[in-house]
mmCIF file of C-alpha atoms in Angstrom:
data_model
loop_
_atom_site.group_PDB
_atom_site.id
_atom_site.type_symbol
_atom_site.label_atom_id
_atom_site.label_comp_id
_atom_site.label_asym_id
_atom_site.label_seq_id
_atom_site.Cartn_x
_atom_site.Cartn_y
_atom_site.Cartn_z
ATOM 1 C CA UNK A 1198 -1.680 -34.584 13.197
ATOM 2 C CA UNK A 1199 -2.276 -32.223 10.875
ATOM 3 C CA UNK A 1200 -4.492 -28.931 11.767
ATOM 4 C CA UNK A 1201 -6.277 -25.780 9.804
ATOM 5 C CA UNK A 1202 -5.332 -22.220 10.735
ATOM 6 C CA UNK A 1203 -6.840 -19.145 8.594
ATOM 7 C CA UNK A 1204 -5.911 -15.392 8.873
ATOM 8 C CA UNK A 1205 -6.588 -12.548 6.933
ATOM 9 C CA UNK A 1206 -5.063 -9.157 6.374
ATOM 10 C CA UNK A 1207 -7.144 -6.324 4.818
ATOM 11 C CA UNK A 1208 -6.387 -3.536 2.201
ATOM 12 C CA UNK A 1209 -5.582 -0.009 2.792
ATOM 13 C CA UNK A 1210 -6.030 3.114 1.683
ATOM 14 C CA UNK A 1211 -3.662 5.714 1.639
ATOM 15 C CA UNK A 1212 -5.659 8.687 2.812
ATOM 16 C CA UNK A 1213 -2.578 11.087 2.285
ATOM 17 C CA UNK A 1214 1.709 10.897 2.242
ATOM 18 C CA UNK A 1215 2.294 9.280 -1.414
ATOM 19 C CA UNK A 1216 5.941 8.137 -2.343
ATOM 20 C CA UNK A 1217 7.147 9.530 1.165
ATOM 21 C CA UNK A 1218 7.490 5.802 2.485
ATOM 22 C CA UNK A 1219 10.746 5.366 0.593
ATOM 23 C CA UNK A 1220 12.023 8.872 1.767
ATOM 24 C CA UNK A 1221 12.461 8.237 5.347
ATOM 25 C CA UNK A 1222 8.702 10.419 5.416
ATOM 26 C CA UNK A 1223 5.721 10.629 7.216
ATOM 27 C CA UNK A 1224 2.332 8.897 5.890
ATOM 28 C CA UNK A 1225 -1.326 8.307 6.799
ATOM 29 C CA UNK A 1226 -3.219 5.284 5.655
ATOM 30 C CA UNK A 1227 -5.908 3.434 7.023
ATOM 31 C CA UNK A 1228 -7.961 0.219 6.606
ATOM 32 C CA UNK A 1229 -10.978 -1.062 3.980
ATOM 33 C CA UNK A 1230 -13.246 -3.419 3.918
ATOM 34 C CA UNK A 1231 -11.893 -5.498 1.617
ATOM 35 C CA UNK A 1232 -9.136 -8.368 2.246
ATOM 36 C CA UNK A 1233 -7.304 -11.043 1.451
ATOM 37 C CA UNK A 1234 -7.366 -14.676 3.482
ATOM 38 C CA UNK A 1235 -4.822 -17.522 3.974
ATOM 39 C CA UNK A 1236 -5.768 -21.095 5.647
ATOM 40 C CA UNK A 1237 -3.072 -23.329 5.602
ATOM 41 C CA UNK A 1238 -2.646 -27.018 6.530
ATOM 42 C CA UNK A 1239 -0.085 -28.075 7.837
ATOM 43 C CA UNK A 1240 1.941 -31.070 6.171
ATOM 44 C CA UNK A 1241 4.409 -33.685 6.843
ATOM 45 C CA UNK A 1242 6.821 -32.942 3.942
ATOM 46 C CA UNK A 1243 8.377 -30.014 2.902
ATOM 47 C CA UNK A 1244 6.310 -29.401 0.019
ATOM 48 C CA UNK A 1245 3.854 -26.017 -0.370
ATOM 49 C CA UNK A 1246 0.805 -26.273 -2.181
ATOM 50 C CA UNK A 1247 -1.001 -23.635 -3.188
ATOM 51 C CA UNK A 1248 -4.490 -23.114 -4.458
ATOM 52 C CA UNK A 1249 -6.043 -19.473 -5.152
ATOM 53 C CA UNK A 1250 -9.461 -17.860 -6.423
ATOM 54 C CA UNK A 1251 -7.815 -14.692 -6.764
ATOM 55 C CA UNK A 1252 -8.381 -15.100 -10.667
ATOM 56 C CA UNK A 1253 -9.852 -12.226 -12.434
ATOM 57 C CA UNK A 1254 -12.262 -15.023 -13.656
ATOM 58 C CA UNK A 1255 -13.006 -16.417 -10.834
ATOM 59 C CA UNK A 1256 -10.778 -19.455 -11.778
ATOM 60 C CA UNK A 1257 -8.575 -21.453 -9.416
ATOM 61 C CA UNK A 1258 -5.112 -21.921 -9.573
ATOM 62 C CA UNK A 1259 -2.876 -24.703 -8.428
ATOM 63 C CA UNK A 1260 0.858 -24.188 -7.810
ATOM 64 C CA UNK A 1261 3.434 -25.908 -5.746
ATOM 65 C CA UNK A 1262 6.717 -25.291 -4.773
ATOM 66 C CA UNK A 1263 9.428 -26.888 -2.407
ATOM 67 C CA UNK A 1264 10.909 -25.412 0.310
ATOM 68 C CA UNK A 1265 14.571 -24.088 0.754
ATOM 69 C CA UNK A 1266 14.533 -24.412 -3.514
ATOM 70 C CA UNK A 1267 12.121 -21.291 -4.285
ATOM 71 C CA UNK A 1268 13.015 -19.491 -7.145
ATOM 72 C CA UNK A 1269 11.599 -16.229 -8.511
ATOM 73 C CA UNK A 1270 9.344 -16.784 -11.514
ATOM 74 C CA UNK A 1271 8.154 -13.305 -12.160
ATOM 75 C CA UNK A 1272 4.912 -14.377 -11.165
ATOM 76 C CA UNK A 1273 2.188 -13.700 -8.241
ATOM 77 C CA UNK A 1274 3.757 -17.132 -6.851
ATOM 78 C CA UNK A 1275 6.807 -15.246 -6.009
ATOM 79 C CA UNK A 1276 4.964 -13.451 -2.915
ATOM 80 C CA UNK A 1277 4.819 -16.684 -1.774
ATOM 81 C CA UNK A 1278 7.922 -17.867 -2.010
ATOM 82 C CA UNK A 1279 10.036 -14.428 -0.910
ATOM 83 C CA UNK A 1280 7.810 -15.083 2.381
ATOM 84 C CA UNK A 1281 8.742 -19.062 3.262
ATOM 85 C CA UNK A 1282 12.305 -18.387 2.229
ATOM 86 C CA UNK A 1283 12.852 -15.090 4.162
ATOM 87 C CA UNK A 1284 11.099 -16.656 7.181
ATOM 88 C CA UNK A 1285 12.867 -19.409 7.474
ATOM 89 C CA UNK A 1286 16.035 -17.191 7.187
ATOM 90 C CA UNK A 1287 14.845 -15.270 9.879
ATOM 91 C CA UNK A 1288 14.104 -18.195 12.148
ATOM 92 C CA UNK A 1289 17.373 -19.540 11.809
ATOM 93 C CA UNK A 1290 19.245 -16.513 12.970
ATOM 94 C CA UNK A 1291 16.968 -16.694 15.687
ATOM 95 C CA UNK A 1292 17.757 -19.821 16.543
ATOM 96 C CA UNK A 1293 14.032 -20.865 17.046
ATOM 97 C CA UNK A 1294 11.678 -23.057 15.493
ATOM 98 C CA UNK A 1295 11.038 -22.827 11.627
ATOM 99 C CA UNK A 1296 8.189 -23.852 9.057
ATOM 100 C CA UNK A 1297 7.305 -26.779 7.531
ATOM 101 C CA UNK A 1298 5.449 -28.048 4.312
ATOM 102 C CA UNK A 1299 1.760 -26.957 4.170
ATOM 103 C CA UNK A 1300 -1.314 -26.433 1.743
ATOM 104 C CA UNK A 1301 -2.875 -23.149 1.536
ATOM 105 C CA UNK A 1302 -6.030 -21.925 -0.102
ATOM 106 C CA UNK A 1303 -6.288 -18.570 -1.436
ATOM 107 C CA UNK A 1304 -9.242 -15.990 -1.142
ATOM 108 C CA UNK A 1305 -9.382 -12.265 -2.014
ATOM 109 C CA UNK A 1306 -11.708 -9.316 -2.696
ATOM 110 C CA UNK A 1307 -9.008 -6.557 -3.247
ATOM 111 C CA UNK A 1308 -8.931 -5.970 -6.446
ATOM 112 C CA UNK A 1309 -5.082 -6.444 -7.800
ATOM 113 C CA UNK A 1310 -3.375 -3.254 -9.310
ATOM 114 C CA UNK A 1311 -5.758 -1.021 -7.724
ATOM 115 C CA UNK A 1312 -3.315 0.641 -5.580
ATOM 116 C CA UNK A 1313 -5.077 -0.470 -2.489
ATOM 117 C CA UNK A 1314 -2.150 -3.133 -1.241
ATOM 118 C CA UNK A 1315 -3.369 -6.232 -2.559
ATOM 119 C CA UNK A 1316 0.394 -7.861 -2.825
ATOM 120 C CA UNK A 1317 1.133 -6.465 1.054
ATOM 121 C CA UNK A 1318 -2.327 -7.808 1.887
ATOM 122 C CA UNK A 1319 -1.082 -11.369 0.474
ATOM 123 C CA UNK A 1320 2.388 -11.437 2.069
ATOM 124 C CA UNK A 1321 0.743 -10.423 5.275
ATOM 125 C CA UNK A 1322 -1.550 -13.033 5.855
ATOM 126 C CA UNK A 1323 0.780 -15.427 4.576
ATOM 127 C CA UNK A 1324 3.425 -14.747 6.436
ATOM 128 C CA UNK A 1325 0.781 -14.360 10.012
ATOM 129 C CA UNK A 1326 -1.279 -17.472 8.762
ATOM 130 C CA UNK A 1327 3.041 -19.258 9.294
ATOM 131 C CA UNK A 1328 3.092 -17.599 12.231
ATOM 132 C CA UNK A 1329 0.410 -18.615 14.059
ATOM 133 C CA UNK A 1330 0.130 -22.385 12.480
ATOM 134 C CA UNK A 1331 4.334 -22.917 13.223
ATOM 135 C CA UNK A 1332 3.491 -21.134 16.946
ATOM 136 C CA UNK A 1333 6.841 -18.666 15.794
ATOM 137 C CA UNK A 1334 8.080 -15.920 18.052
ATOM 138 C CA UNK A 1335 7.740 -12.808 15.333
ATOM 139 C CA UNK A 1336 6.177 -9.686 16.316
ATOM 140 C CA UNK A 1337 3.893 -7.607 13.806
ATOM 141 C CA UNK A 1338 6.386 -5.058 12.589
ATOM 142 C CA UNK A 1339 8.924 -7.800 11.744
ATOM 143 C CA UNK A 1340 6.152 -9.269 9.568
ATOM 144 C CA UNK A 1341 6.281 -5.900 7.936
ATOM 145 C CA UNK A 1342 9.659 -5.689 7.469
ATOM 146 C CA UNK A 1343 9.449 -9.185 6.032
ATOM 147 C CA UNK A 1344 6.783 -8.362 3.950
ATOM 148 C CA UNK A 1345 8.547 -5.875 2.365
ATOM 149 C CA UNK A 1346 12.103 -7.315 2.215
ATOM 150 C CA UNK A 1347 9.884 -9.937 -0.123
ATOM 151 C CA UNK A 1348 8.719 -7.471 -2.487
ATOM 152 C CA UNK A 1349 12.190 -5.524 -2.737
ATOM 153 C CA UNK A 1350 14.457 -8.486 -2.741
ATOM 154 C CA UNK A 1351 12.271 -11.419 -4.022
ATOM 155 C CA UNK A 1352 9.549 -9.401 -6.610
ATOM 156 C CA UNK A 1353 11.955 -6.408 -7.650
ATOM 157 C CA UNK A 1354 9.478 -3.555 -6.294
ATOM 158 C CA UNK A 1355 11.389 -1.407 -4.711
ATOM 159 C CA UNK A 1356 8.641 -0.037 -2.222
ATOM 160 C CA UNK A 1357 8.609 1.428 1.443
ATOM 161 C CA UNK A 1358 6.971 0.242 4.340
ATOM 162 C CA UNK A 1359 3.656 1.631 4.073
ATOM 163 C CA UNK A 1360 1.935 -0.616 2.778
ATOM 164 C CA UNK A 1361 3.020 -3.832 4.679
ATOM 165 C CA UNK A 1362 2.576 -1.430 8.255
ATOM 166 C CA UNK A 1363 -0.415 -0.638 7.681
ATOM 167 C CA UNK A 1364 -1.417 -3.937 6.538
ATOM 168 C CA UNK A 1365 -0.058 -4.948 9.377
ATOM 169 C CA UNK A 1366 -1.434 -2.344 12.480
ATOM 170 C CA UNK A 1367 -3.922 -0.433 10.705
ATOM 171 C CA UNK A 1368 -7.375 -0.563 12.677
ATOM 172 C CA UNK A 1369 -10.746 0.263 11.084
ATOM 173 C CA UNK A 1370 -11.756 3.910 11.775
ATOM 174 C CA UNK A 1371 -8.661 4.623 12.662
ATOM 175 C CA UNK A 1372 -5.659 6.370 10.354
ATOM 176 C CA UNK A 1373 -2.269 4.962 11.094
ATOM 177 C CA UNK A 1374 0.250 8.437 11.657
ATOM 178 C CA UNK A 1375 3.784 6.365 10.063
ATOM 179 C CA UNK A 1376 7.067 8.178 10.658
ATOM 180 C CA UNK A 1377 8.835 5.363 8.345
ATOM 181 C CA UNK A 1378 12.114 6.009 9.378
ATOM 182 C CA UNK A 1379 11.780 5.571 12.900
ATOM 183 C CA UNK A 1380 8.867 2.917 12.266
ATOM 184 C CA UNK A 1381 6.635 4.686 15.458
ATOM 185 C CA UNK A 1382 3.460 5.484 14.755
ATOM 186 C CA UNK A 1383 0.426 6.653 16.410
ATOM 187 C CA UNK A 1384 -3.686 5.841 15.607
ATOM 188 C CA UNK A 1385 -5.796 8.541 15.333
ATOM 189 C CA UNK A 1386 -9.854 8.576 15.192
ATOM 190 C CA UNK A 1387 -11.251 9.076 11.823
ATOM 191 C CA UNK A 1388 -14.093 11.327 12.582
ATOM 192 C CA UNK A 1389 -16.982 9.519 10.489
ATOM 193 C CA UNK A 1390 -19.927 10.880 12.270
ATOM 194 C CA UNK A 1391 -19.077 13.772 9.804
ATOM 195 C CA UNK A 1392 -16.931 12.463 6.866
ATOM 196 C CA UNK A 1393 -17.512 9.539 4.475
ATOM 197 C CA UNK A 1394 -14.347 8.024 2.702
ATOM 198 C CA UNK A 1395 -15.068 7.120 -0.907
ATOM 199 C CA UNK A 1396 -12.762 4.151 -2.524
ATOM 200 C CA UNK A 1397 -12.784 4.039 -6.490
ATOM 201 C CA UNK A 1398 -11.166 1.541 -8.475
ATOM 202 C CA UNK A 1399 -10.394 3.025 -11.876
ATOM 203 C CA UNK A 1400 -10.404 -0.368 -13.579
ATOM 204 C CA UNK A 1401 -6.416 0.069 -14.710
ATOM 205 C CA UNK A 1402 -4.398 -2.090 -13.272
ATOM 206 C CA UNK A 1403 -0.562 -0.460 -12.228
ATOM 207 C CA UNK A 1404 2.267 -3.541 -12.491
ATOM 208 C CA UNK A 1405 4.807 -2.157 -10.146
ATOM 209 C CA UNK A 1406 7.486 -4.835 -10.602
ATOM 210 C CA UNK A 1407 6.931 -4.992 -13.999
ATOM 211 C CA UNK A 1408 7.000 -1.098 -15.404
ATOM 212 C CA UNK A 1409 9.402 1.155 -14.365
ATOM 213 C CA UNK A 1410 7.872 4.079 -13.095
ATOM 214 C CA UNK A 1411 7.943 3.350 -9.693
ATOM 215 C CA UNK A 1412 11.787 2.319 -9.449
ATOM 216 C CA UNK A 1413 12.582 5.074 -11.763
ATOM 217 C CA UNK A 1414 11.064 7.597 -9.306
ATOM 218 C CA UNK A 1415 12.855 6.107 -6.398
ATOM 219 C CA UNK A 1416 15.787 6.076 -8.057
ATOM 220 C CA UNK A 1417 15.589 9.546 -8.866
ATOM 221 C CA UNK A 1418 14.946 10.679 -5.488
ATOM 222 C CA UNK A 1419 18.216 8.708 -4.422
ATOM 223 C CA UNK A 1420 20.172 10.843 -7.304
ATOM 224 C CA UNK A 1421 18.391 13.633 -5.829
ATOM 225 C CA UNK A 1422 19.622 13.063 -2.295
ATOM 226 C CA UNK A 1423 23.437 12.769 -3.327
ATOM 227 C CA UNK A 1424 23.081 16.255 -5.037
ATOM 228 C CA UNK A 1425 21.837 17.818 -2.158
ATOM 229 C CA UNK A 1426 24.245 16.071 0.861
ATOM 230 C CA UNK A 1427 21.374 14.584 2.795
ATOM 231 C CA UNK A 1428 20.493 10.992 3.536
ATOM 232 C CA UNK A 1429 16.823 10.935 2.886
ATOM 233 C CA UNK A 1430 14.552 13.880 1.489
ATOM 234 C CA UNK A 1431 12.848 14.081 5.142
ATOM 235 C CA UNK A 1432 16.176 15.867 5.879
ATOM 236 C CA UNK A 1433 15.388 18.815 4.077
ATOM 237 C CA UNK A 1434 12.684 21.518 4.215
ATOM 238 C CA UNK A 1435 11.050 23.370 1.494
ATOM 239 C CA UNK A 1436 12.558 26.329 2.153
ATOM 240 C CA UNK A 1437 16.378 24.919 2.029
ATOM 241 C CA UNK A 1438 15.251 22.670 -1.166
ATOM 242 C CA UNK A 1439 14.094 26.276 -3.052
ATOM 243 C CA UNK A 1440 17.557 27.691 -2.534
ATOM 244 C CA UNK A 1441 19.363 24.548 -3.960
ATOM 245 C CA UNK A 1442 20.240 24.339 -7.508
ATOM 246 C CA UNK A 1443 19.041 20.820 -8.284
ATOM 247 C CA UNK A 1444 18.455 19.593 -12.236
ATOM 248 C CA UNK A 1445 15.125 20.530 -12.997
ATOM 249 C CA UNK A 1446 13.092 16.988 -12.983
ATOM 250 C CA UNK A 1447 14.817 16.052 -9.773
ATOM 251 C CA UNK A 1448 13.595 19.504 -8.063
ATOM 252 C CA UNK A 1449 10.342 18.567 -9.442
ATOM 253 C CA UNK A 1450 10.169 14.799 -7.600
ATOM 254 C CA UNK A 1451 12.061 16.754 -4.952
ATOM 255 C CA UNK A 1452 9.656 19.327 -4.368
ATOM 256 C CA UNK A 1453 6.802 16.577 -3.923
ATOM 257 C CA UNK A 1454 7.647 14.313 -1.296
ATOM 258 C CA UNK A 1455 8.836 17.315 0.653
ATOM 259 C CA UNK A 1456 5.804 19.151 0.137
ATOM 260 C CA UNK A 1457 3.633 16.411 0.702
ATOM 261 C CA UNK A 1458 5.441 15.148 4.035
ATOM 262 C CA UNK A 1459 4.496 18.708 5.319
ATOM 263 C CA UNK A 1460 0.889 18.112 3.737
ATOM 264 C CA UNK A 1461 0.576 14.681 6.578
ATOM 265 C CA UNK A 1462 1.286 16.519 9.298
ATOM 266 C CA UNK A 1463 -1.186 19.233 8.309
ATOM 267 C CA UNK A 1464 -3.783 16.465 7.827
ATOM 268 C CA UNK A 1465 -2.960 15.109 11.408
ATOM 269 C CA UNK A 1466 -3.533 18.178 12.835
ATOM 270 C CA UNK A 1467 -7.156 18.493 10.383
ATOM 271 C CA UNK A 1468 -8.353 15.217 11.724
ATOM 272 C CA UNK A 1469 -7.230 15.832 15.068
ATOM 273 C CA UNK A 1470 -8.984 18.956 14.903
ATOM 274 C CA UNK A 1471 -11.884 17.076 12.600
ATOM 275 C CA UNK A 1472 -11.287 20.254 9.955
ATOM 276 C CA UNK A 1473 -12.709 18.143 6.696
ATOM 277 C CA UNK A 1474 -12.532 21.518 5.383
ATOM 278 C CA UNK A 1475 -8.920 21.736 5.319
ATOM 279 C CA UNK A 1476 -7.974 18.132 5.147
ATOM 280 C CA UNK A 1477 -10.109 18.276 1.760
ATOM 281 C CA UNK A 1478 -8.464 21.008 0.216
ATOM 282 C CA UNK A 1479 -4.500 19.158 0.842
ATOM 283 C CA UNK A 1480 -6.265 16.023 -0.937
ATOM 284 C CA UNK A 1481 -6.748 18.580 -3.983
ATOM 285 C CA UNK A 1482 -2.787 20.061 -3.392
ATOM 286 C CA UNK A 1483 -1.797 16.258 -3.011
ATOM 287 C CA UNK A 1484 -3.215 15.452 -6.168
ATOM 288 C CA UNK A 1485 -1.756 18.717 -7.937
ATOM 289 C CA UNK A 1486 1.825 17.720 -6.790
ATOM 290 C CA UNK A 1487 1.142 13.575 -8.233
ATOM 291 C CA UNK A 1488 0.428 14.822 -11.397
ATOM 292 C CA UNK A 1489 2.235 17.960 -12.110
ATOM 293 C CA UNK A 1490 5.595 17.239 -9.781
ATOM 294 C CA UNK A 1491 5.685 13.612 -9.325
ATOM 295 C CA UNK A 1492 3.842 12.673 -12.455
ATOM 296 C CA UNK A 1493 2.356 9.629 -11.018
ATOM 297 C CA UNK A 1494 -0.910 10.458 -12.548
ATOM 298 C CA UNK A 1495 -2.697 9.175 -15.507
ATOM 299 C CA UNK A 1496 -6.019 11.251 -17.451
ATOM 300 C CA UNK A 1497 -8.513 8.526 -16.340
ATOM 301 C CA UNK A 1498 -7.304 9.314 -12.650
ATOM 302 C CA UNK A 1499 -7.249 13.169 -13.516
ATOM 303 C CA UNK A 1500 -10.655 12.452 -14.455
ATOM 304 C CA UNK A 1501 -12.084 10.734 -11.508
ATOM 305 C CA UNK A 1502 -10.609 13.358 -9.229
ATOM 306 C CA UNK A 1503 -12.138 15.954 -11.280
ATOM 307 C CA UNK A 1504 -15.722 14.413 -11.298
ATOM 308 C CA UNK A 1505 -15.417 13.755 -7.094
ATOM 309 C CA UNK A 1506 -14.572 17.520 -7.088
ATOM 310 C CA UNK A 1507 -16.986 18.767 -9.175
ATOM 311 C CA UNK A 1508 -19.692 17.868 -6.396
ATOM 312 C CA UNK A 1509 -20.416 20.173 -3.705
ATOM 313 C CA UNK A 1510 -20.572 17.699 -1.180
ATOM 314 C CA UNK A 1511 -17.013 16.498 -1.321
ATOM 315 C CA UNK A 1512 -14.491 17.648 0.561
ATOM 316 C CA UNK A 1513 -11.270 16.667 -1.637
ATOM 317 C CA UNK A 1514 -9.996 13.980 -3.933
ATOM 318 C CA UNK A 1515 -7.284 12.704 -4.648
ATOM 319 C CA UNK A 1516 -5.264 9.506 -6.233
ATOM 320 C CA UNK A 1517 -4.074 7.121 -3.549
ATOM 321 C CA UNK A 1518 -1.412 4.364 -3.904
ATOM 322 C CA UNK A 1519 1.945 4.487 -6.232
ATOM 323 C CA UNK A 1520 -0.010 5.452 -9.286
ATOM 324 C CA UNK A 1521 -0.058 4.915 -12.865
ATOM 325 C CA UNK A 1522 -3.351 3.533 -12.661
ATOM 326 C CA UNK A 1523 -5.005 2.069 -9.777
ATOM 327 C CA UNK A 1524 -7.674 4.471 -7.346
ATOM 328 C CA UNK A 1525 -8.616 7.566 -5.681
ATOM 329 C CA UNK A 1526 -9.224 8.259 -2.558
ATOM 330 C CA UNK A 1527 -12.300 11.271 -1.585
ATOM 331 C CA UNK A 1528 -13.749 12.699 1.625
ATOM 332 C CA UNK A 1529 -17.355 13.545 1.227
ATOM 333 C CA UNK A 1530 -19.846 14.774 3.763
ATOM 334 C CA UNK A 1531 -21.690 12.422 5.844
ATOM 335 C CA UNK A 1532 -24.496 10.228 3.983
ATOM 336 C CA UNK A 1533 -23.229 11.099 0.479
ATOM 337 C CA UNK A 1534 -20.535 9.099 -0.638
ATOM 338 C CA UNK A 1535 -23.125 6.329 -2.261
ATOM 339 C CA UNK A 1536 -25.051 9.135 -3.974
ATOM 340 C CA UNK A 1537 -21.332 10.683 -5.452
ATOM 341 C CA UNK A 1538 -19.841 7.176 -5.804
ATOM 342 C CA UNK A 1539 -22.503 6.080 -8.153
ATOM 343 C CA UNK A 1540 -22.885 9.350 -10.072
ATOM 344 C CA UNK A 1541 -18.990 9.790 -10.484
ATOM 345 C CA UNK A 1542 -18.722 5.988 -11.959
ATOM 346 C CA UNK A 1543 -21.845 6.438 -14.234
ATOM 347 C CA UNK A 1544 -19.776 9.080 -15.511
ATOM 348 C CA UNK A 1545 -16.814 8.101 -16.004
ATOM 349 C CA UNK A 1546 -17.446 4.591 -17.606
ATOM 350 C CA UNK A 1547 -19.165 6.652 -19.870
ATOM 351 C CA UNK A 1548 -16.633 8.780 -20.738
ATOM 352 C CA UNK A 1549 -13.649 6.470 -21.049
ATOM 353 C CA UNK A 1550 -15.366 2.898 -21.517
ATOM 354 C CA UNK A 1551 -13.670 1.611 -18.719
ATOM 355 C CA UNK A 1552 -15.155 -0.350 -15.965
ATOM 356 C CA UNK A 1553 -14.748 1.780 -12.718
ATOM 357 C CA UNK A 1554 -16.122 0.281 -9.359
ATOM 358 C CA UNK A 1555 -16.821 1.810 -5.638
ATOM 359 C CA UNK A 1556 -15.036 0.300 -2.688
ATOM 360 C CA UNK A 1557 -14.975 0.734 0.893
#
């Protein structure tokens, strides 16, 4: 007999430790309101059907594949299949039960390419929606693993496991404190009896898989790496990094992530401490090192950041996610994010002609 299961998986936002994922680093992200949601029926074949809302128009979309013959298309699809096929790998050297066909229905409200883990968001609950329909014995950070084994292997984004932990564990008013290398992490309570946290979508969309900014900088941290003798750039502290003599672009992407790994465990101690103060002002050096060092940044996210800080009432702002598009991330006092939200995107749709929009 055939049954309905439904889970869902929302967003996050990274509130500070950008492009340290990938370096064996140190992040801090926690949860929004937004989400994406998976039901799935199960089947008696070995088909998948697939039907989404997730348009930009609102539209639904009907795909199908079959499974043990997924193939990557270089399309949204391909979350999809990179999860059944690495799942069902992972079963089988478990020796335990695997999946069968199904028919799943779509539904999102994070917006895609906003840098708030939309794809991770997908893979999640499609891989926990298999999980809990097939009654399989796979804990929550093997889901994250998977889910990101299916966007390096399957997509071609070469990201870290941020995303797809905190998809994953993340709580709401909590932050998630990731070491990524050693995959423990800690939750910590956001203090927001004083602090708002103000989401804005920019309106450009980043295509990780398909533009090469992303892999490029990972790549370039790898190169950077071999130069210097150490395994990952968590290895190294700022100090020892000044006295190397490393090519001058690959200091610069160098002197980031190492910066900014020492910039999350200032912000533990901040919220620990509820400092918004401080934590606000190593959103602003966060953002300095994205755009000048890492050169993640783009002028419309320059600009957002620069109308945020422009108000006295916010703390710090700064861009959030991979870049090259996508959203920024600001703490504002209590009670006036909606008042700075609305002012900032007045603004700036004004200024650029783009469409920007608040989240949560």
């Amino acid at each position: 007999m055939n049954k309905t299961y439904t889970e869902k998986a929302h967003g996050r936002v990274n509130l500070i430790g950008e492009h340290t994922d990938y370096n064996g680093g140190w992040v801090l992200p926690t949860t929004i309101s937004q989400f994406t949601e998976v039901t799935l029926d199960t089947r008696e074949d070995d088909m998948v059907s697939v039907a989404s809302s997730a348009d930009k128009k609102g539209l639904e979309r009907f795909l199908s594949y079959r499974l043990g013959e997924e193939r990557k298309t270089s399309t949204w699809i391909d979350y999809l299949q990179g999860s059944t096929k690495l799942l069902r790998e992972l079963m089988e050297q478990k020796a335990e039960k695997n999946i069968w066909g199904m028919s799943i229905k779509i539904r999102s409200t994070i917006p895609e390419g906003s840098g708030l883990s939309s794809s991770a968001a997908l893979t999640v609950s499609f891989l926990k929606v298999m999980r809990t329909a097939f009654d399989l014995n796979v804990t929550d950070v093997e889901l994250a693993l998977l889910a990101q084994r299916v966007e390096n292997e399957f997509v071609g984004a070469h990201v870290g496991i941020m995303d797809q932990m905190a998809v994953s564990l993340a709580r709401t008013g909590e932050a998630l404190f990731l070491d990524t290398k050693m995959l423990s992490f800690k939750q910590l309570k956001l203090p927001l009896d004083k602090t708002d946290v103000l989401i804005i979508n920019s309106g450009i969309s980043h295509r990780f898989a398909e533009g090469g900014g992303y892999n490029e900088r990972r790549a370039q941290c790898e190169e950077a790496c071999k130069i210097l003798g150490i395994k990952e750039l968590r290895d190294i502290s700022i100090d020892e990094l000044k006295k190397k003599n490393l090519p001058d672009l690959l200091a610069k992407r160098s002197k980031h992530v190492v910066t900014e790994n020492a910039r999350v465990w200032e912000a533990v101690d901040c919220l620990k401490n509820e400092d918004m103060e401080k934590l606000g002002k190593l959103f602003g050096l966060s953002h300095a090192s994205m755009r000048d060092d890492y050169e993640v940044s783009i002028p419309e996210i320059d600009l957002l950041v620069k109308l945020c800080e422009n108000d006295s009432e916010v703390y710090g702002a700064r861009l959030t996610g991979g870049g090259f598009g996508g959203s920024i991330v600001a703490l504002t006092k209590k009670g006036s994010a909606a008042r700075i939200g609305k002012k900032v995107v007045e603004e700036y749709n004004r200024l650029t002609g783009e469409t920007a929009t608040i989240l949560s």
